[in-house]
PDB file of C-alpha atoms in Angstrom:
ATOM      1  CA  MET C   5      97.455 -40.292  97.569  1.00 47.00           C
ATOM      2  CA  GLY C   6      99.617 -42.439 100.154  1.00 57.00           C
ATOM      3  CA  ASN C   7      97.454 -44.815 102.149  1.00 72.00           C
ATOM      4  CA  SER C   8      94.276 -43.630 101.061  1.00 78.00           C
ATOM      5  CA  ARG C   9      91.724 -44.888  98.401  1.00 88.00           C
ATOM      6  CA  THR C  10      90.785 -42.430  95.819  1.00 91.00           C
ATOM      7  CA  THR C  11      87.810 -42.630  93.355  1.00 94.00           C
ATOM      8  CA  ILE C  12      86.950 -40.249  90.539  1.00 95.00           C
ATOM      9  CA  GLY C  13      83.605 -40.240  88.898  1.00 96.00           C
ATOM     10  CA  LEU C  14      82.901 -38.457  85.666  1.00 96.00           C
ATOM     11  CA  PHE C  15      79.131 -37.729  84.861  1.00 96.00           C
ATOM     12  CA  LEU C  16      78.695 -36.339  81.307  1.00 95.00           C
ATOM     13  CA  ASP C  17      75.326 -35.522  79.704  1.00 94.00           C
ATOM     14  CA  GLY C  18      74.570 -37.715  76.641  1.00 88.00           C
ATOM     15  CA  ASP C  19      74.426 -34.730  74.310  1.00 91.00           C
ATOM     16  CA  LEU C  20      77.819 -33.362  75.225  1.00 94.00           C
ATOM     17  CA  GLU C  21      79.781 -32.333  72.249  1.00 94.00           C
ATOM     18  CA  SER C  22      83.410 -33.456  71.504  1.00 95.00           C
ATOM     19  CA  GLY C  23      86.128 -30.879  72.287  1.00 97.00           C
ATOM     20  CA  GLU C  24      87.695 -29.277  75.370  1.00 98.00           C
ATOM     21  CA  HIS C  25      85.431 -28.287  78.239  1.00 97.00           C
ATOM     22  CA  ASP C  26      86.144 -26.055  81.200  1.00 96.00           C
ATOM     23  CA  LEU C  27      84.985 -28.067  84.210  1.00 94.00           C
ATOM     24  CA  ILE C  28      84.420 -24.919  86.291  1.00 91.00           C
ATOM     25  CA  ASP C  29      80.573 -24.508  86.527  1.00 90.00           C
ATOM     26  CA  HIS C  30      79.918 -26.510  83.299  1.00 94.00           C
ATOM     27  CA  PRO C  31      76.185 -27.356  83.100  1.00 95.00           C
ATOM     28  CA  GLN C  32      76.682 -30.901  81.265  1.00 97.00           C
ATOM     29  CA  ILE C  33      79.653 -32.193  83.202  1.00 96.00           C
ATOM     30  CA  ASN C  34      79.894 -33.069  87.019  1.00 95.00           C
ATOM     31  CA  VAL C  35      83.121 -34.617  88.565  1.00 95.00           C
ATOM     32  CA  ILE C  36      83.230 -36.387  92.006  1.00 94.00           C
ATOM     33  CA  TYR C  37      86.603 -36.893  93.866  1.00 93.00           C
ATOM     34  CA  ASN C  38      86.342 -39.286  96.779  1.00 93.00           C
ATOM     35  CA  GLU C  39      89.161 -39.900  99.087  1.00 89.00           C
ATOM     36  CA  THR C  40      89.003 -42.606 101.927  1.00 92.00           C
ATOM     37  CA  LEU C  41      91.326 -42.442 104.727  1.00 86.00           C
ATOM     38  CA  HIS C  42      90.913 -44.682 107.786  1.00 83.00           C
ATOM     39  CA  ARG C  43      87.284 -45.430 106.922  1.00 82.00           C
ATOM     40  CA  LYS C  44      86.594 -41.769 106.628  1.00 90.00           C
ATOM     41  CA  ASN C  45      85.213 -40.464 103.002  1.00 90.00           C
ATOM     42  CA  THR C  46      85.768 -37.056 101.942  1.00 89.00           C
ATOM     43  CA  LEU C  47      83.754 -35.981  98.753  1.00 90.00           C
ATOM     44  CA  TYR C  48      84.530 -33.119  96.604  1.00 91.00           C
ATOM     45  CA  HIS C  49      82.204 -32.047  93.707  1.00 91.00           C
ATOM     46  CA  SER C  50      83.742 -30.171  90.507  1.00 91.00           C
ATOM     47  CA  ALA C  51      82.156 -27.094  92.075  1.00 88.00           C
ATOM     48  CA  HIS C  52      84.965 -27.204  94.513  1.00 86.00           C
ATOM     49  CA  PHE C  53      87.627 -27.069  91.850  1.00 91.00           C
ATOM     50  CA  GLN C  54      89.701 -24.138  91.092  1.00 92.00           C
ATOM     51  CA  GLY C  55      90.653 -25.196  87.654  1.00 94.00           C
ATOM     52  CA  GLY C  56      90.081 -28.186  85.320  1.00 96.00           C
ATOM     53  CA  THR C  57      89.364 -29.393  81.937  1.00 97.00           C
ATOM     54  CA  LEU C  58      87.895 -32.245  80.113  1.00 97.00           C
ATOM     55  CA  THR C  59      88.504 -33.071  76.496  1.00 98.00           C
ATOM     56  CA  LEU C  60      85.909 -35.417  74.950  1.00 98.00           C
ATOM     57  CA  LEU C  61      87.845 -37.123  72.142  1.00 98.00           C
ATOM     58  CA  GLU C  62      85.194 -39.484  71.021  1.00 96.00           C
ATOM     59  CA  ALA C  63      81.502 -40.146  71.757  1.00 92.00           C
ATOM     60  CA  ASN C  64      80.241 -42.445  69.238  1.00 90.00           C
ATOM     61  CA  PRO C  65      76.473 -43.799  69.393  1.00 87.00           C
ATOM     62  CA  CYS C  66      77.223 -46.489  66.623  1.00 89.00           C
ATOM     63  CA  THR C  67      80.161 -48.209  68.405  1.00 91.00           C
ATOM     64  CA  LEU C  68      78.931 -47.013  72.007  1.00 91.00           C
ATOM     65  CA  ARG C  69      82.624 -45.782  72.912  1.00 95.00           C
ATOM     66  CA  ILE C  70      83.355 -42.822  74.742  1.00 95.00           C
ATOM     67  CA  ARG C  71      86.891 -41.568  75.354  1.00 97.00           C
ATOM     68  CA  GLY C  72      88.564 -38.519  76.717  1.00 98.00           C
ATOM     69  CA  VAL C  73      91.340 -36.925  79.006  1.00 98.00           C
ATOM     70  CA  PHE C  74      90.975 -34.529  81.927  1.00 97.00           C
ATOM     71  CA  GLY C  75      92.713 -32.868  84.740  1.00 96.00           C
ATOM     72  CA  PHE C  76      91.598 -30.558  87.639  1.00 96.00           C
ATOM     73  CA  SER C  77      93.000 -28.971  90.865  1.00 94.00           C
ATOM     74  CA  MET C  78      91.885 -27.925  94.129  1.00 92.00           C
ATOM     75  CA  SER C  79      94.444 -25.544  95.927  1.00 89.00           C
ATOM     76  CA  SER C  80      92.448 -25.447  99.199  1.00 86.00           C
ATOM     77  CA  ILE C  81      93.660 -29.134  99.747  1.00 86.00           C
ATOM     78  CA  ASN C  82      96.982 -28.935  97.477  1.00 89.00           C
ATOM     79  CA  LEU C  83      95.551 -31.490  94.939  1.00 90.00           C
ATOM     80  CA  GLU C  84      96.290 -31.599  91.311  1.00 93.00           C
ATOM     81  CA  VAL C  85      95.004 -34.396  89.028  1.00 94.00           C
ATOM     82  CA  THR C  86      96.969 -34.555  85.627  1.00 95.00           C
ATOM     83  CA  ASP C  87      96.761 -36.934  82.796  1.00 96.00           C
ATOM     84  CA  GLY C  88      93.508 -38.470  83.600  1.00 96.00           C
ATOM     85  CA  ALA C  89      92.093 -40.475  80.772  1.00 98.00           C
ATOM     86  CA  PHE C  90      89.042 -42.752  80.014  1.00 97.00           C
ATOM     87  CA  ASP C  91      88.240 -45.066  77.277  1.00 97.00           C
ATOM     88  CA  VAL C  92      84.930 -46.831  77.771  1.00 95.00           C
ATOM     89  CA  TYR C  93      82.597 -49.124  75.775  1.00 94.00           C
ATOM     90  CA  CYS C  94      79.076 -49.091  76.738  1.00 86.00           C
ATOM     91  CA  ARG C  95      76.276 -51.833  76.374  1.00 80.00           C
TER      92      ARG C  95
END
């Protein structure tokens, strides 16, 4: 990403089941990719992705833990995100 600041937001419905999910047009998953370069923000939504998957490994309502892995690509801007991971304890 060079001199830019990058943020990735994952928005998952609470009833999303564990397993591998295609990010393209998924009704329960939205991803936002935000890149800031010289105070200019550029936002991309998962609707812009040419490919991508999210694997939900755990969504445990008893421990309030959610974890998984993801990757996606946008050939239009020569971007590929690989080996993305999250492991979050909610309160």
